[in-house]
XYZ file of C-alpha atoms in Angstrom:
420
model
C 11.174 -45.423 1.080
C 11.036 -42.233 -0.053
C 7.046 -42.037 -0.176
C 6.958 -43.513 3.141
C 9.206 -40.706 4.534
C 7.110 -38.001 2.420
C 3.747 -39.249 4.085
C 5.338 -39.646 7.398
C 6.419 -35.890 6.918
C 2.756 -35.079 5.476
C 0.863 -36.358 8.625
C 3.379 -34.638 11.367
C 3.104 -31.450 9.187
C -0.711 -31.638 9.131
C -1.010 -32.517 12.673
C 1.431 -29.549 13.970
C -0.593 -27.240 11.510
C -3.998 -28.421 13.171
C -2.787 -27.963 16.731
C -2.114 -24.249 15.633
C -5.443 -23.725 13.940
C -7.399 -25.274 16.620
C -5.302 -23.389 19.507
C -5.967 -20.304 17.346
C -9.732 -20.846 16.523
C -10.595 -22.195 20.592
C -9.738 -19.453 22.353
C -13.230 -17.585 22.404
C -14.823 -21.001 23.283
C -12.338 -21.338 26.096
C -12.809 -18.014 27.391
C -17.056 -19.095 27.677
C -16.156 -22.400 28.872
C -14.154 -20.298 31.516
C -16.763 -17.859 32.338
C -19.606 -20.996 32.196
C -17.294 -22.840 35.159
C -16.578 -19.112 37.002
C -20.483 -18.915 37.093
C -21.174 -22.634 38.485
C -18.370 -21.925 40.959
C -19.894 -19.411 42.344
C -23.219 -20.325 43.209
C -26.641 -19.705 41.590
C -27.389 -18.991 44.677
C -25.588 -15.282 44.630
C -27.779 -13.088 42.734
C -24.638 -11.533 41.340
C -22.897 -14.447 40.665
C -23.789 -13.880 36.344
C -22.177 -10.239 36.846
C -18.295 -11.946 36.658
C -19.042 -14.138 33.577
C -21.035 -11.890 31.569
C -18.006 -9.577 31.866
C -15.407 -12.280 31.458
C -17.067 -13.088 28.351
C -17.532 -9.148 26.760
C -14.087 -8.241 27.766
C -12.857 -11.522 26.603
C -14.229 -11.482 23.213
C -13.846 -8.281 22.402
C -10.221 -7.943 23.565
C -9.624 -11.680 21.391
C -11.318 -11.002 18.228
C -8.803 -9.082 16.841
C -5.611 -10.653 17.381
C -7.554 -14.207 16.794
C -8.126 -12.870 13.440
C -5.155 -11.769 12.989
C -3.493 -15.204 13.777
C -6.041 -17.067 11.436
C -5.072 -14.599 8.222
C -1.028 -15.163 9.230
C -1.760 -19.093 9.322
C -3.756 -18.859 5.451
C -1.286 -16.647 3.742
C 1.822 -18.950 5.317
C 0.291 -21.983 4.084
C -1.811 -21.364 0.930
C -0.481 -18.022 -0.048
C -3.789 -16.297 -0.018
C -3.682 -13.079 1.438
C -6.985 -11.596 3.078
C -6.821 -8.233 3.385
C -7.973 -6.839 6.921
C -10.440 -4.250 5.695
C -9.646 -2.028 9.069
C -9.693 1.249 9.517
C -6.803 3.311 8.914
C -6.068 6.368 11.155
C -5.831 9.843 9.509
C -3.463 12.376 10.477
C -3.492 14.114 13.744
C -2.285 17.797 13.550
C -2.008 20.658 15.257
C -3.822 23.879 14.763
C -2.617 27.459 15.312
C -4.985 27.755 18.253
C -2.381 24.745 20.400
C -5.267 22.029 20.134
C -4.678 18.311 18.348
C -7.294 17.873 15.728
C -7.877 13.585 14.885
C -10.779 14.039 12.685
C -13.308 13.652 15.569
C -12.563 16.107 18.021
C -9.808 18.559 19.561
C -7.937 17.507 22.009
C -5.272 19.412 24.458
C -2.110 17.388 23.932
C -1.245 15.321 20.781
C -1.353 11.865 22.974
C -4.734 12.443 23.765
C -5.944 12.976 20.238
C -3.529 9.679 19.278
C -5.774 7.816 22.044
C -9.020 9.326 21.330
C -9.031 8.618 17.582
C -7.685 5.028 18.317
C -10.852 4.478 20.593
C -13.307 6.162 18.107
C -11.411 4.068 15.055
C -11.931 0.896 17.306
C -15.549 1.165 17.900
C -17.172 2.336 15.186
C -15.071 0.242 12.870
C -17.629 -2.687 11.450
C -14.722 -4.902 10.875
C -15.222 -5.294 15.046
C -18.194 -7.592 14.305
C -17.301 -9.130 11.149
C -14.078 -10.429 13.694
C -16.669 -11.673 16.300
C -18.803 -12.997 13.861
C -15.849 -15.404 12.109
C -14.776 -16.169 15.622
C -17.726 -17.704 16.275
C -18.223 -19.536 12.675
C -14.654 -20.719 12.745
C -15.044 -22.157 15.993
C -17.762 -24.468 14.899
C -16.611 -25.318 11.448
C -12.875 -25.067 11.391
C -12.076 -25.460 14.744
C -13.832 -28.276 15.356
C -12.645 -29.987 12.506
C -9.002 -29.473 13.512
C -9.571 -30.652 16.850
C -10.275 -33.978 15.440
C -6.555 -35.466 15.271
C -6.176 -33.993 18.778
C -9.050 -36.009 19.820
C -7.734 -39.305 18.227
C -4.546 -38.934 20.353
C -6.345 -37.741 23.531
C -8.301 -41.275 22.767
C -5.174 -43.062 22.190
C -3.667 -42.191 25.395
C -6.415 -43.082 27.166
C -6.971 -46.401 25.687
C -3.719 -47.746 26.286
C -3.511 -46.551 29.393
C -6.255 -48.409 30.691
C -6.529 -52.459 30.859
C -8.809 -55.036 28.431
C -9.016 -55.422 24.829
C -11.579 -52.930 24.553
C -9.559 -49.701 25.692
C -6.470 -50.691 23.536
C -9.135 -51.141 20.791
C -10.159 -47.380 21.512
C -6.304 -46.551 21.619
C -5.528 -48.350 17.911
C -8.855 -46.494 16.469
C -7.843 -43.211 18.097
C -4.109 -43.395 16.509
C -5.979 -44.376 12.892
C -8.193 -41.431 13.738
C -5.028 -38.621 14.169
C -3.228 -40.595 11.467
C -5.716 -40.559 8.408
C -6.790 -37.123 9.524
C -3.678 -34.962 10.031
C -2.714 -33.986 6.582
C -6.162 -32.497 5.871
C -7.873 -31.400 9.090
C -6.130 -27.898 9.006
C -7.139 -27.365 5.393
C -10.780 -26.279 6.287
C -9.547 -22.779 7.913
C -8.639 -21.448 4.232
C -12.308 -21.232 2.828
C -13.960 -20.328 6.388
C -11.179 -17.767 6.383
C -11.848 -16.334 2.559
C -15.483 -16.523 3.004
C -16.062 -14.874 6.523
C -13.087 -12.739 6.790
C -12.664 -10.624 3.969
C -14.242 -7.499 3.982
C -17.938 -6.880 3.129
C -19.356 -4.994 0.163
C -20.345 -2.114 2.583
C -16.912 -1.815 4.098
C -15.042 -2.389 0.837
C -16.920 0.033 -0.566
C -16.511 2.951 2.010
C -12.732 2.124 1.918
C -13.102 2.800 -2.134
C -15.002 5.738 -1.162
C -12.462 7.260 0.978
C -9.409 5.962 -0.938
C -10.993 8.038 -4.120
C -11.768 11.274 -2.067
C -7.725 11.325 -0.727
C -6.836 10.655 -4.385
C -9.484 13.806 -5.490
C -7.744 16.136 -2.939
C -4.275 15.016 -3.860
C -4.634 15.502 -7.641
C -5.951 18.830 -6.920
C -3.390 19.843 -5.134
C -1.049 18.249 -7.725
C -2.841 20.645 -9.983
C -2.337 23.997 -7.976
C 1.091 23.179 -7.787
C 1.669 22.337 -11.445
C 0.136 25.661 -12.223
C 1.901 27.513 -9.897
C 4.639 26.038 -11.425
C 4.249 26.988 -14.912
C 2.852 30.646 -13.922
C 6.107 31.361 -12.038
C 8.475 30.244 -14.766
C 6.664 32.151 -17.418
C 7.083 35.143 -14.980
C 10.492 34.770 -14.080
C 11.817 33.330 -17.522
C 10.233 34.115 -20.953
C 7.817 36.994 -19.815
C 10.537 38.965 -18.895
C 12.764 38.278 -21.999
C 9.959 39.133 -24.100
C 9.197 42.467 -22.154
C 13.253 43.013 -22.461
C 12.297 42.375 -25.816
C 9.855 44.687 -26.598
C 12.034 47.328 -25.315
C 14.772 46.361 -26.949
C 13.074 46.777 -30.332
C 11.066 50.340 -29.425
C 14.929 51.902 -28.477
C 15.851 50.663 -32.032
C 13.169 52.279 -33.509
C 13.869 55.470 -32.013
C 17.540 54.966 -32.700
C 16.835 54.282 -36.651
C 17.387 57.359 -38.037
C 20.056 59.252 -35.610
C 22.500 56.119 -34.526
C 21.966 53.206 -37.008
C 24.699 51.014 -35.443
C 23.461 51.325 -32.429
C 20.075 50.409 -33.407
C 21.329 47.194 -35.502
C 23.257 46.272 -32.072
C 19.580 46.538 -30.697
C 18.200 44.488 -33.598
C 20.866 41.716 -32.725
C 19.827 41.096 -29.297
C 16.377 41.206 -29.542
C 17.205 38.447 -32.180
C 18.895 36.836 -29.487
C 16.208 37.337 -27.141
C 13.786 35.790 -29.075
C 15.242 32.911 -29.912
C 16.111 32.479 -25.722
C 12.426 32.938 -24.906
C 11.514 30.351 -27.829
C 14.033 27.749 -26.415
C 12.800 28.775 -22.460
C 9.219 28.324 -24.284
C 9.848 24.929 -25.691
C 11.840 23.370 -22.844
C 8.634 24.466 -20.531
C 6.135 22.872 -23.119
C 8.272 19.721 -22.843
C 8.154 19.890 -19.241
C 4.427 19.964 -19.206
C 4.052 17.286 -21.837
C 7.375 16.385 -24.111
C 5.985 15.808 -27.616
C 8.185 12.506 -28.469
C 5.688 10.895 -25.652
C 2.922 12.145 -27.332
C 4.175 11.439 -31.498
C 6.337 8.011 -30.752
C 4.811 6.673 -27.226
C 5.991 6.078 -23.636
C 9.151 3.413 -24.421
C 10.844 5.669 -26.449
C 10.160 9.269 -24.786
C 11.806 7.137 -22.238
C 14.529 5.890 -24.351
C 15.145 9.874 -25.394
C 15.411 10.476 -21.588
C 17.739 7.943 -20.680
C 20.077 9.527 -23.704
C 19.871 12.743 -22.313
C 20.513 11.817 -18.430
C 23.461 12.239 -16.921
C 23.293 8.488 -15.761
C 24.288 5.765 -17.415
C 21.031 4.339 -18.377
C 19.329 0.995 -20.189
C 16.549 0.797 -21.233
C 15.318 -3.045 -21.422
C 11.640 -2.975 -23.629
C 10.798 -5.734 -26.126
C 7.414 -4.883 -26.351
C 5.418 -1.928 -28.023
C 3.106 -0.206 -26.442
C 0.538 2.634 -26.774
C -0.981 3.720 -23.529
C -3.717 5.945 -22.361
C -1.892 9.586 -22.574
C -2.412 10.221 -18.881
C -1.209 6.926 -18.022
C 1.514 7.516 -20.230
C 2.510 10.673 -18.632
C 2.421 9.413 -14.914
C 4.838 6.025 -15.787
C 7.462 8.788 -17.718
C 7.362 11.527 -15.258
C 7.355 8.537 -12.654
C 10.887 7.209 -14.297
C 12.015 10.806 -14.886
C 12.002 11.337 -11.341
C 13.296 7.929 -10.123
C 16.276 8.452 -11.933
C 16.819 12.357 -10.597
C 16.578 10.858 -7.654
C 19.680 8.537 -8.297
C 21.513 11.003 -9.626
C 20.822 13.781 -7.140
C 20.624 11.809 -3.830
C 21.891 8.429 -4.792
C 25.138 8.949 -6.316
C 24.428 6.390 -8.713
C 26.739 5.637 -12.122
C 24.530 2.801 -13.584
C 20.778 2.799 -13.947
C 18.387 -0.041 -15.537
C 15.017 0.641 -16.596
C 12.684 -2.242 -17.395
C 9.781 -2.186 -19.075
C 6.850 -5.511 -19.653
C 3.604 -6.108 -19.898
C 2.043 -8.808 -17.039
C -1.246 -9.817 -18.469
C -3.236 -6.498 -18.023
C -0.776 -4.747 -16.427
C 2.107 -2.564 -17.177
C 5.240 -3.124 -15.176
C 8.193 -0.137 -14.741
C 11.056 -1.731 -13.238
C 14.180 1.539 -12.034
C 17.314 -0.088 -11.118
C 20.178 1.614 -9.825
C 23.699 0.950 -8.138
C 23.780 3.905 -5.678
C 24.094 3.519 -2.184
C 20.437 2.781 -1.411
C 18.317 3.763 1.865
C 15.336 4.970 -0.356
C 11.866 5.337 1.197
C 8.628 6.758 1.695
C 9.197 9.359 4.256
C 6.376 11.463 4.921
C 3.352 12.235 3.381
C 4.815 15.022 1.387
C 8.179 13.314 0.002
C 8.637 12.817 -3.820
C 8.153 8.807 -3.344
C 5.113 9.261 -1.516
C 3.706 11.699 -4.066
C 4.665 9.144 -6.940
C 2.818 6.488 -5.071
C -0.088 8.695 -4.757
C -0.040 9.518 -8.656
C -0.064 5.983 -9.183
C -2.613 5.146 -6.838
C -5.139 7.375 -9.398
C -4.875 4.758 -11.719
C -5.354 1.883 -8.754
C -1.339 1.467 -9.801
C 1.290 0.550 -7.249
C 4.873 1.224 -6.130
C 7.083 -0.878 -4.645
C 10.721 0.341 -3.024
C 13.699 -2.269 -2.400
C 16.591 -0.273 -1.299
C 18.735 -1.839 1.437
C 21.573 0.619 2.893
C 24.251 -0.057 0.569
C 21.879 -0.524 -2.706
C 21.183 -0.731 -4.872
C 17.849 0.477 -5.151
C 14.831 -1.392 -6.816
C 11.560 0.683 -7.800
C 8.818 -1.120 -9.356
C 5.651 0.579 -11.075
C 2.695 -1.498 -11.558
C -0.390 0.167 -13.177
C -3.326 -1.938 -14.508
C -4.381 -1.121 -18.489
C -7.379 -2.898 -19.410
C -6.732 -2.071 -23.472
C -3.875 -4.292 -23.351
């Protein structure tokens, strides 16, 4: 009995999914059918009778191709778990110049609204994904769409057959029911392989997106390096350099007072010794800020544990693996963890935190969780979390944030590493 119920449920679910696939994939053929009907109704004698059908077909296909593809992606992802990337070109930032005009990457406009609208139109018409979508709507209609329409045709045949009288119409009705019931669990399934094969980004589109991504990463890396150099120069100028200059003045003064006032000279020497120790401490802290020695000597996990001991937050580190990664990856993950813990103390007002480091195949997974007030999000391109995401993108890493209002905040960093 349970198997019979599962079979009936499978038939019903399959029939419903086949109806959705047929409705989504047959929109463009319906536009063509409407255009042909309009041309026939208008009459071939009118020399302008072809204008309205052609306009209807062009507008309908261009306007409906992208929504149809989005619906197909959504259905495939929901039913099979296969995510098909859209591959559409993303708009760049629209910035206002000192002249008052707005630059959208293509042209200058007087207002920000005009710049955004012009950018959308140019991206839409120059995006090669439009031609891919148009091709897909034609392919999916004659492949997955036709198969998905079989259960509907069976139901229609059954309705017509049972509405008639006689043995032959009833046989047609029975045959229609058998076809609809037998095909329904499988009629919607071709939409997945067809979508994966023809709806994904082409090699040229993927290459163009990768070039744009690498260009943005190079710009971010250049900006980050310049900012780091300025920070080091500022710390040296305001800290160790000033103390070393004062140290030199104290030693010069002590040298002059050595014969006339030995006590004052000894006092200056003591001050110079304290200043030298302080300068050495500042230089060590500066070096640790650039690259902590424990990270080079003992690896990522021990460096994170040492950082957790010095953190004002009560942090628990869970790491059951021993890792030695490439130095750039270790540095990026270490400073990413340090930034997340600092944000939890500074902004989230957290009391406890947990850092989990694990290996998933060839990926390094780092999860930082705190019991703060939540609400963390990537706001703006200049925020700390946005910068952290860009730094991980250099290594093809990802950053996922879950931070509802009231907490807790959970941030997950994943970086692929082929050496594992």
